[in-house]
mmCIF file of C-alpha atoms in Angstrom:
data_model
loop_
_atom_site.group_PDB
_atom_site.id
_atom_site.type_symbol
_atom_site.label_atom_id
_atom_site.label_comp_id
_atom_site.label_asym_id
_atom_site.label_seq_id
_atom_site.Cartn_x
_atom_site.Cartn_y
_atom_site.Cartn_z
ATOM 1 C CA MET F 1491 0.337 27.614 11.269
ATOM 2 C CA THR F 1492 -0.934 27.737 7.688
ATOM 3 C CA GLU F 1493 -1.075 24.901 5.209
ATOM 4 C CA ALA F 1494 1.290 26.896 2.945
ATOM 5 C CA ARG F 1495 4.051 26.189 5.455
ATOM 6 C CA PHE F 1496 3.704 22.443 4.964
ATOM 7 C CA VAL F 1497 3.165 22.034 1.197
ATOM 8 C CA HIS F 1498 4.192 24.045 -1.840
ATOM 9 C CA ILE F 1499 2.492 23.891 -5.229
ATOM 10 C CA VAL F 1500 5.295 24.012 -7.791
ATOM 11 C CA ASP F 1501 3.256 23.391 -10.952
ATOM 12 C CA ASP F 1502 -0.358 24.475 -11.569
ATOM 13 C CA VAL F 1503 -0.779 21.683 -14.161
ATOM 14 C CA PRO F 1504 -2.398 23.380 -17.162
ATOM 15 C CA GLU F 1505 -3.213 19.882 -18.510
ATOM 16 C CA LEU F 1506 -5.989 19.647 -15.923
ATOM 17 C CA GLU F 1507 -7.636 22.939 -16.838
ATOM 18 C CA GLY F 1508 -10.864 22.804 -18.824
ATOM 19 C CA ARG F 1509 -11.598 19.156 -17.989
ATOM 20 C CA SER F 1510 -15.163 18.209 -17.111
ATOM 21 C CA ASP F 1511 -14.017 16.274 -14.049
ATOM 22 C CA GLY F 1512 -11.085 16.556 -11.674
ATOM 23 C CA PRO F 1513 -8.208 14.076 -11.405
ATOM 24 C CA VAL F 1514 -7.834 11.119 -9.075
ATOM 25 C CA LEU F 1515 -5.211 11.419 -6.317
ATOM 26 C CA MET F 1516 -3.617 8.111 -5.336
ATOM 27 C CA THR F 1517 -1.773 7.954 -2.002
ATOM 28 C CA ALA F 1518 0.748 5.348 -0.881
ATOM 29 C CA LEU F 1519 3.019 6.140 2.060
ATOM 30 C CA ASP F 1520 6.109 4.116 3.024
ATOM 31 C CA GLY F 1521 6.341 2.438 6.395
ATOM 32 C CA PHE F 1522 3.113 1.353 8.061
ATOM 33 C CA LEU F 1523 0.349 -0.524 6.207
ATOM 34 C CA ASP F 1524 2.665 -2.034 3.593
ATOM 35 C CA ALA F 1525 3.044 -5.757 4.333
ATOM 36 C CA GLY F 1526 4.685 -7.525 1.422
ATOM 37 C CA ASN F 1527 5.679 -4.067 0.100
ATOM 38 C CA ALA F 1528 2.442 -4.234 -1.869
ATOM 39 C CA SER F 1529 1.770 -0.519 -2.305
ATOM 40 C CA ALA F 1530 5.487 0.237 -2.750
ATOM 41 C CA LEU F 1531 5.641 -2.316 -5.571
ATOM 42 C CA ALA F 1532 2.513 -0.853 -7.156
ATOM 43 C CA ILE F 1533 3.910 2.691 -7.051
ATOM 44 C CA ALA F 1534 7.314 1.552 -8.339
ATOM 45 C CA HIS F 1535 5.579 -0.163 -11.245
ATOM 46 C CA LEU F 1536 3.631 2.978 -12.164
ATOM 47 C CA THR F 1537 6.619 5.309 -11.944
ATOM 48 C CA ASP F 1538 8.891 2.914 -13.832
ATOM 49 C CA VAL F 1539 6.453 3.040 -16.734
ATOM 50 C CA GLU F 1540 5.935 6.811 -16.536
ATOM 51 C CA PRO F 1541 8.066 8.796 -14.046
ATOM 52 C CA GLY F 1542 5.781 11.827 -14.124
ATOM 53 C CA ARG F 1543 6.682 15.276 -12.836
ATOM 54 C CA VAL F 1544 6.481 16.803 -9.384
ATOM 55 C CA VAL F 1545 3.636 19.299 -8.950
ATOM 56 C CA ALA F 1546 3.587 19.691 -5.151
ATOM 57 C CA VAL F 1547 6.227 19.252 -2.439
ATOM 58 C CA PHE F 1548 5.571 18.748 1.273
ATOM 59 C CA GLU F 1549 7.961 20.165 3.862
ATOM 60 C CA VAL F 1550 9.253 16.778 4.948
ATOM 61 C CA ASP F 1551 11.263 18.262 7.848
ATOM 62 C CA GLU F 1552 7.951 19.153 9.494
ATOM 63 C CA PHE F 1553 6.797 15.526 9.515
ATOM 64 C CA TYR F 1554 9.833 13.248 9.549
ATOM 65 C CA ASP F 1555 11.701 11.848 12.579
ATOM 66 C CA TYR F 1556 15.264 11.470 11.300
ATOM 67 C CA ARG F 1557 16.467 9.609 14.402
ATOM 68 C CA ALA F 1558 13.758 6.959 14.075
ATOM 69 C CA ARG F 1559 14.299 6.412 10.336
ATOM 70 C CA ARG F 1560 17.775 7.552 9.399
ATOM 71 C CA PRO F 1561 18.158 8.257 5.661
ATOM 72 C CA ALA F 1562 21.030 6.623 3.788
ATOM 73 C CA LEU F 1563 24.221 8.588 3.160
ATOM 74 C CA THR F 1564 27.271 7.408 1.228
ATOM 75 C CA PHE F 1565 30.806 7.709 2.631
ATOM 76 C CA LEU F 1566 33.238 7.651 -0.285
ATOM 77 C CA GLU F 1567 36.901 7.131 0.752
ATOM 78 C CA ASP F 1568 37.327 10.438 2.595
ATOM 79 C CA HIS F 1569 34.081 12.375 2.279
ATOM 80 C CA TYR F 1570 30.298 12.117 2.536
ATOM 81 C CA ALA F 1571 28.294 11.996 -0.697
ATOM 82 C CA ASP F 1572 24.944 11.037 -2.218
ATOM 83 C CA TYR F 1573 22.631 11.848 0.661
ATOM 84 C CA GLU F 1574 19.222 10.290 -0.003
ATOM 85 C CA ALA F 1575 16.892 12.858 1.537
ATOM 86 C CA PRO F 1576 13.334 11.690 2.251
ATOM 87 C CA ARG F 1577 10.712 13.306 0.022
ATOM 88 C CA LEU F 1578 6.949 13.673 0.266
ATOM 89 C CA VAL F 1579 5.734 14.784 -3.146
ATOM 90 C CA VAL F 1580 2.741 14.790 -5.456
ATOM 91 C CA LYS F 1581 3.446 13.809 -9.052
ATOM 92 C CA LEU F 1582 1.381 14.152 -12.215
ATOM 93 C CA LEU F 1583 1.287 10.964 -14.284
ATOM 94 C CA GLU F 1584 -0.791 9.486 -17.114
ATOM 95 C CA ASP F 1585 -2.316 6.028 -17.478
ATOM 96 C CA LYS F 1586 -1.886 3.971 -20.657
ATOM 97 C CA LEU F 1587 -4.789 5.804 -22.313
ATOM 98 C CA GLY F 1588 -3.332 9.230 -21.538
ATOM 99 C CA ALA F 1589 -5.687 10.065 -18.657
ATOM 100 C CA PRO F 1590 -3.917 12.268 -16.062
ATOM 101 C CA TYR F 1591 -3.864 11.432 -12.359
ATOM 102 C CA LEU F 1592 -1.936 12.529 -9.277
ATOM 103 C CA LEU F 1593 0.228 10.382 -7.017
ATOM 104 C CA LEU F 1594 1.211 11.247 -3.436
ATOM 105 C CA SER F 1595 4.106 9.131 -2.186
ATOM 106 C CA GLY F 1596 6.923 9.219 0.330
ATOM 107 C CA PRO F 1597 7.479 8.315 3.992
ATOM 108 C CA GLU F 1598 4.501 8.259 6.338
ATOM 109 C CA PRO F 1599 4.710 11.324 8.603
ATOM 110 C CA ASP F 1600 5.992 10.552 12.093
ATOM 111 C CA ILE F 1601 4.486 13.699 13.631
ATOM 112 C CA ARG F 1602 1.917 16.442 12.926
ATOM 113 C CA TRP F 1603 -0.637 14.144 11.347
ATOM 114 C CA GLU F 1604 -3.398 16.742 11.594
ATOM 115 C CA ALA F 1605 -1.212 19.323 9.848
ATOM 116 C CA PHE F 1606 -0.397 16.753 7.179
ATOM 117 C CA ALA F 1607 -4.097 16.051 6.654
ATOM 118 C CA ARG F 1608 -4.772 19.767 6.209
ATOM 119 C CA ALA F 1609 -1.883 20.016 3.755
ATOM 120 C CA VAL F 1610 -3.324 17.128 1.723
ATOM 121 C CA ARG F 1611 -6.665 18.907 1.780
ATOM 122 C CA SER F 1612 -5.047 21.998 0.276
ATOM 123 C CA VAL F 1613 -3.639 19.830 -2.551
ATOM 124 C CA VAL F 1614 -7.041 18.221 -3.123
ATOM 125 C CA GLU F 1615 -8.758 21.584 -3.338
ATOM 126 C CA HIS F 1616 -6.044 23.283 -5.401
ATOM 127 C CA PHE F 1617 -6.175 20.621 -8.130
ATOM 128 C CA ASP F 1618 -9.943 20.050 -7.789
ATOM 129 C CA VAL F 1619 -9.367 16.349 -7.056
ATOM 130 C CA ARG F 1620 -12.568 14.331 -7.496
ATOM 131 C CA LEU F 1621 -11.470 11.217 -5.590
ATOM 132 C CA VAL F 1622 -8.601 10.248 -3.270
ATOM 133 C CA VAL F 1623 -7.633 6.564 -3.325
ATOM 134 C CA SER F 1624 -5.187 5.094 -0.787
ATOM 135 C CA LEU F 1625 -3.281 1.810 -1.025
ATOM 136 C CA GLY F 1626 -2.220 -0.417 1.858
ATOM 137 C CA SER F 1627 -1.656 -4.015 2.955
ATOM 138 C CA VAL F 1628 -1.659 -6.017 6.182
ATOM 139 C CA PRO F 1629 -0.512 -9.533 7.160
ATOM 140 C CA MET F 1630 -3.406 -11.985 7.509
ATOM 141 C CA ALA F 1631 -4.006 -15.707 8.108
ATOM 142 C CA VAL F 1632 -4.578 -16.455 4.420
ATOM 143 C CA PRO F 1633 -2.834 -18.889 2.056
ATOM 144 C CA HIS F 1634 -0.657 -17.760 -0.836
ATOM 145 C CA THR F 1635 -2.427 -20.281 -3.091
ATOM 146 C CA ARG F 1636 -5.676 -18.303 -3.187
ATOM 147 C CA PRO F 1637 -6.559 -14.945 -4.793
ATOM 148 C CA VAL F 1638 -5.481 -11.849 -2.888
ATOM 149 C CA GLN F 1639 -8.396 -10.393 -0.951
ATOM 150 C CA LEU F 1640 -8.975 -6.661 -0.665
ATOM 151 C CA THR F 1641 -10.765 -4.796 2.098
ATOM 152 C CA ASN F 1642 -12.254 -1.548 0.827
ATOM 153 C CA HIS F 1643 -13.176 1.465 2.931
ATOM 154 C CA ALA F 1644 -14.517 4.901 2.066
ATOM 155 C CA THR F 1645 -15.882 8.179 3.378
ATOM 156 C CA SER F 1646 -19.306 7.276 1.948
ATOM 157 C CA HIS F 1647 -21.036 3.941 1.425
ATOM 158 C CA ARG F 1648 -21.858 4.938 -2.166
ATOM 159 C CA LEU F 1649 -18.152 4.776 -3.009
ATOM 160 C CA LEU F 1650 -17.727 1.121 -1.983
ATOM 161 C CA VAL F 1651 -17.525 -1.399 -4.805
ATOM 162 C CA GLN F 1652 -17.559 -4.694 -2.887
ATOM 163 C CA GLU F 1653 -18.628 -6.350 0.345
ATOM 164 C CA ASN F 1654 -15.821 -6.861 2.849
ATOM 165 C CA VAL F 1655 -14.937 -10.212 4.388
ATOM 166 C CA TRP F 1656 -14.675 -8.618 7.842
ATOM 167 C CA LYS F 1657 -17.894 -7.496 9.529
ATOM 168 C CA GLY F 1658 -18.523 -5.662 12.742
ATOM 169 C CA GLU F 1659 -16.228 -3.324 14.642
ATOM 170 C CA ILE F 1660 -12.518 -3.725 15.382
ATOM 171 C CA ARG F 1661 -9.904 -1.400 16.851
ATOM 172 C CA VAL F 1662 -6.790 -1.026 14.708
ATOM 173 C CA PRO F 1663 -3.581 1.028 15.002
ATOM 174 C CA ALA F 1664 -3.980 4.423 13.351
ATOM 175 C CA SER F 1665 -2.019 5.558 10.311
ATOM 176 C CA ALA F 1666 -1.526 8.917 8.647
ATOM 177 C CA GLN F 1667 -3.317 7.629 5.536
ATOM 178 C CA ALA F 1668 -6.329 6.553 7.572
ATOM 179 C CA LEU F 1669 -6.507 9.910 9.348
ATOM 180 C CA VAL F 1670 -6.307 11.771 6.026
ATOM 181 C CA GLU F 1671 -9.244 9.734 4.697
ATOM 182 C CA LEU F 1672 -11.251 10.366 7.877
ATOM 183 C CA ARG F 1673 -10.618 14.106 7.777
ATOM 184 C CA LEU F 1674 -11.311 14.419 4.046
ATOM 185 C CA GLY F 1675 -14.695 12.835 4.610
ATOM 186 C CA GLU F 1676 -15.427 15.357 7.364
ATOM 187 C CA TRP F 1677 -14.438 18.159 4.993
ATOM 188 C CA GLY F 1678 -16.779 16.907 2.259
ATOM 189 C CA HIS F 1679 -14.254 15.266 -0.063
ATOM 190 C CA ASP F 1680 -14.656 11.766 -1.495
ATOM 191 C CA ALA F 1681 -11.945 9.313 -0.441
ATOM 192 C CA LEU F 1682 -11.613 5.549 -0.394
ATOM 193 C CA GLY F 1683 -8.911 2.955 -0.048
ATOM 194 C CA TYR F 1684 -7.945 -0.677 -0.471
ATOM 195 C CA VAL F 1685 -6.050 -2.882 1.961
ATOM 196 C CA ALA F 1686 -4.609 -6.113 0.540
ATOM 197 C CA HIS F 1687 -4.442 -9.227 2.726
ATOM 198 C CA ILE F 1688 -0.909 -10.669 2.679
ATOM 199 C CA PRO F 1689 -0.113 -14.243 3.850
ATOM 200 C CA HIS F 1690 1.611 -13.531 7.148
ATOM 201 C CA TYR F 1691 4.367 -16.049 6.498
ATOM 202 C CA VAL F 1692 5.633 -14.017 3.515
ATOM 203 C CA ALA F 1693 4.739 -10.525 4.760
ATOM 204 C CA GLN F 1694 8.420 -9.616 5.177
ATOM 205 C CA PHE F 1695 9.111 -10.104 1.479
ATOM 206 C CA ASP F 1696 7.958 -8.555 -1.793
ATOM 207 C CA TYR F 1697 4.521 -9.894 -2.729
ATOM 208 C CA PRO F 1698 3.771 -8.565 -6.238
ATOM 209 C CA GLN F 1699 0.468 -10.466 -6.423
ATOM 210 C CA ALA F 1700 -0.922 -7.989 -3.886
ATOM 211 C CA ALA F 1701 0.392 -4.981 -5.815
ATOM 212 C CA LEU F 1702 -1.396 -6.340 -8.873
ATOM 213 C CA ALA F 1703 -4.644 -6.747 -6.917
ATOM 214 C CA LEU F 1704 -4.412 -3.190 -5.561
ATOM 215 C CA LEU F 1705 -4.019 -1.688 -9.031
ATOM 216 C CA GLU F 1706 -6.904 -3.800 -10.322
ATOM 217 C CA GLY F 1707 -9.044 -2.386 -7.521
ATOM 218 C CA VAL F 1708 -8.054 1.178 -8.393
ATOM 219 C CA GLU F 1709 -8.878 0.533 -12.038
ATOM 220 C CA ASP F 1710 -12.345 -0.726 -11.105
ATOM 221 C CA VAL F 1711 -13.254 2.375 -9.122
ATOM 222 C CA THR F 1712 -11.511 5.126 -11.114
ATOM 223 C CA GLY F 1713 -11.546 4.030 -14.752
ATOM 224 C CA LEU F 1714 -7.763 4.458 -14.979
ATOM 225 C CA GLN F 1715 -5.927 1.696 -16.825
ATOM 226 C CA TRP F 1716 -2.359 0.443 -16.728
ATOM 227 C CA ASP F 1717 -0.306 -2.298 -18.333
ATOM 228 C CA ARG F 1718 0.161 -4.718 -15.441
ATOM 229 C CA THR F 1719 2.087 -7.427 -17.317
ATOM 230 C CA ALA F 1720 5.347 -6.974 -15.396
ATOM 231 C CA LEU F 1721 3.599 -7.279 -12.027
ATOM 232 C CA LYS F 1722 1.725 -10.368 -13.169
ATOM 233 C CA GLU F 1723 4.937 -12.055 -14.286
ATOM 234 C CA ALA F 1724 6.690 -11.114 -11.030
ATOM 235 C CA GLY F 1725 3.791 -12.551 -9.060
ATOM 236 C CA GLU F 1726 3.906 -15.833 -10.960
ATOM 237 C CA ALA F 1727 7.643 -16.142 -10.361
ATOM 238 C CA ARG F 1728 7.124 -15.454 -6.656
ATOM 239 C CA GLN F 1729 4.502 -18.198 -6.455
ATOM 240 C CA VAL F 1730 6.956 -20.683 -7.924
ATOM 241 C CA GLU F 1731 9.625 -19.659 -5.418
ATOM 242 C CA ILE F 1732 7.277 -20.049 -2.450
ATOM 243 C CA ALA F 1733 6.023 -23.414 -3.689
ATOM 244 C CA THR F 1734 9.602 -24.646 -4.039
ATOM 245 C CA GLN F 1735 10.437 -23.649 -0.479
ATOM 246 C CA ILE F 1736 7.255 -25.168 0.960
ATOM 247 C CA ALA F 1737 7.869 -28.479 -0.800
ATOM 248 C CA ASP F 1738 10.827 -29.069 1.536
ATOM 249 C CA SER F 1739 8.762 -29.025 4.744
ATOM 250 C CA ASP F 1740 5.842 -31.262 5.729
ATOM 251 C CA ASP F 1741 5.009 -28.988 8.670
ATOM 252 C CA VAL F 1742 4.762 -25.935 6.468
ATOM 253 C CA ARG F 1743 2.602 -27.753 3.928
ATOM 254 C CA ASP F 1744 0.237 -28.817 6.718
ATOM 255 C CA VAL F 1745 -0.196 -25.226 7.890
ATOM 256 C CA VAL F 1746 -0.810 -23.976 4.347
ATOM 257 C CA THR F 1747 -3.339 -26.775 3.808
ATOM 258 C CA GLY F 1748 -5.147 -25.713 6.986
ATOM 259 C CA LEU F 1749 -5.273 -22.111 5.800
ATOM 260 C CA GLU F 1750 -6.600 -23.239 2.402
ATOM 261 C CA GLN F 1751 -9.388 -25.261 4.036
ATOM 262 C CA GLN F 1752 -10.258 -22.348 6.272
ATOM 263 C CA TYR F 1753 -10.307 -19.935 3.313
ATOM 264 C CA ASP F 1754 -12.412 -22.231 1.119
ATOM 265 C CA ALA F 1755 -14.864 -23.055 3.896
ATOM 266 C CA PHE F 1756 -15.468 -19.401 4.623
ATOM 267 C CA HIS F 1757 -15.985 -18.446 1.003
ATOM 268 C CA SER F 1758 -18.323 -21.367 0.357
ATOM 269 C CA GLN F 1759 -20.408 -20.821 3.508
ATOM 270 C CA ALA F 1760 -20.035 -17.025 3.793
ATOM 271 C CA SER F 1761 -20.965 -17.373 7.432
ATOM 272 C CA ASN F 1762 -17.870 -17.758 9.585
ATOM 273 C CA LEU F 1763 -14.182 -17.009 9.164
ATOM 274 C CA LEU F 1764 -13.213 -20.454 10.437
ATOM 275 C CA ALA F 1765 -14.237 -23.825 9.115
ATOM 276 C CA GLU F 1766 -15.958 -25.747 11.903
ATOM 277 C CA ASP F 1767 -13.515 -28.654 11.743
ATOM 278 C CA GLU F 1768 -10.397 -26.626 10.958
ATOM 279 C CA PRO F 1769 -9.370 -24.265 13.783
ATOM 280 C CA LEU F 1770 -7.022 -21.415 12.898
ATOM 281 C CA PRO F 1771 -3.403 -22.237 13.850
ATOM 282 C CA SER F 1772 -2.100 -20.099 16.693
ATOM 283 C CA GLY F 1773 0.423 -17.355 16.049
ATOM 284 C CA GLU F 1774 3.055 -19.281 18.003
ATOM 285 C CA GLU F 1775 2.461 -22.417 15.965
ATOM 286 C CA ILE F 1776 2.669 -20.631 12.654
ATOM 287 C CA GLY F 1777 5.722 -18.647 13.733
ATOM 288 C CA ALA F 1778 7.600 -21.780 14.771
ATOM 289 C CA GLN F 1779 6.733 -23.736 11.651
ATOM 290 C CA PHE F 1780 7.652 -20.930 9.278
ATOM 291 C CA GLU F 1781 10.864 -19.830 10.975
ATOM 292 C CA GLN F 1782 13.033 -22.060 8.786
ATOM 293 C CA PHE F 1783 10.917 -21.285 5.745
ATOM 294 C CA LEU F 1784 11.534 -17.543 6.098
ATOM 295 C CA ALA F 1785 15.221 -18.118 6.756
ATOM 296 C CA ARG F 1786 15.534 -20.015 3.475
ATOM 297 C CA LEU F 1787 13.833 -17.219 1.563
ATOM 298 C CA GLU F 1788 16.492 -14.832 2.874
ATOM 299 C CA GLU F 1789 19.341 -17.000 1.622
ATOM 300 C CA PRO F 1790 20.952 -15.816 -1.630
ATOM 301 C CA GLU F 1791 20.373 -17.912 -4.728
ATOM 302 C CA ASP F 1792 23.210 -20.142 -5.943
#
């Protein structure tokens, strides 16, 4: 099988020709690694500001399991209409200063991850991409009242811009994005990524604060710049909503207070994830105490 079977370049992007350096390729795939819809919100924000144009199309049928994730289709009175086919595409966009960059988005492949990685490599090499940056997010035992933390990872230590909270070695479930980064490093291409830490009690809901943090991280490492006002305002509104819900429950406030003490103790001591006198609540305890809280968030507003 050749990479040409899996991805098609539909625009050679003359805007990139003659530049002293290649473009950045951002990647954000739907599905796994998107607690709080952080990367989805970030991508939606960028494409709302500047929709961009498609320059490469992946053969989604080669990667997508339609029975596991059935696309939406409209039935209108007596016929089917408006089928929303899944798409894996690369778009060309510009930041607020007019600097071009590429964006790979769409559903995470269900199968043929190695073929997908090779197809991404062909895009990277065709457009002479200088850096691939991936976005993701995971639920963590952190409070919503503190700044969103980012874990950064890269194919080379020289690409890292900050020290991570987590040290040592852990085993985590694989993702297509992670495999692409691993393979790109083996093939000699620079790639890095950010994973935002989402308070696990709101991980099912939109968390724009994390989307804002992810874009700030990308700005720091790439030099790209965007107007992030809308995300900031959405994040502030979300904070107010969460605070209102928490005010109704003493149990929930106690758990959040414990997470705050744990967070502050770690960042002041920089020695241990847990404060000595404040053990981390168990998953069962947190789940029970936040069950009603989450249910209230799902209720429609009056």
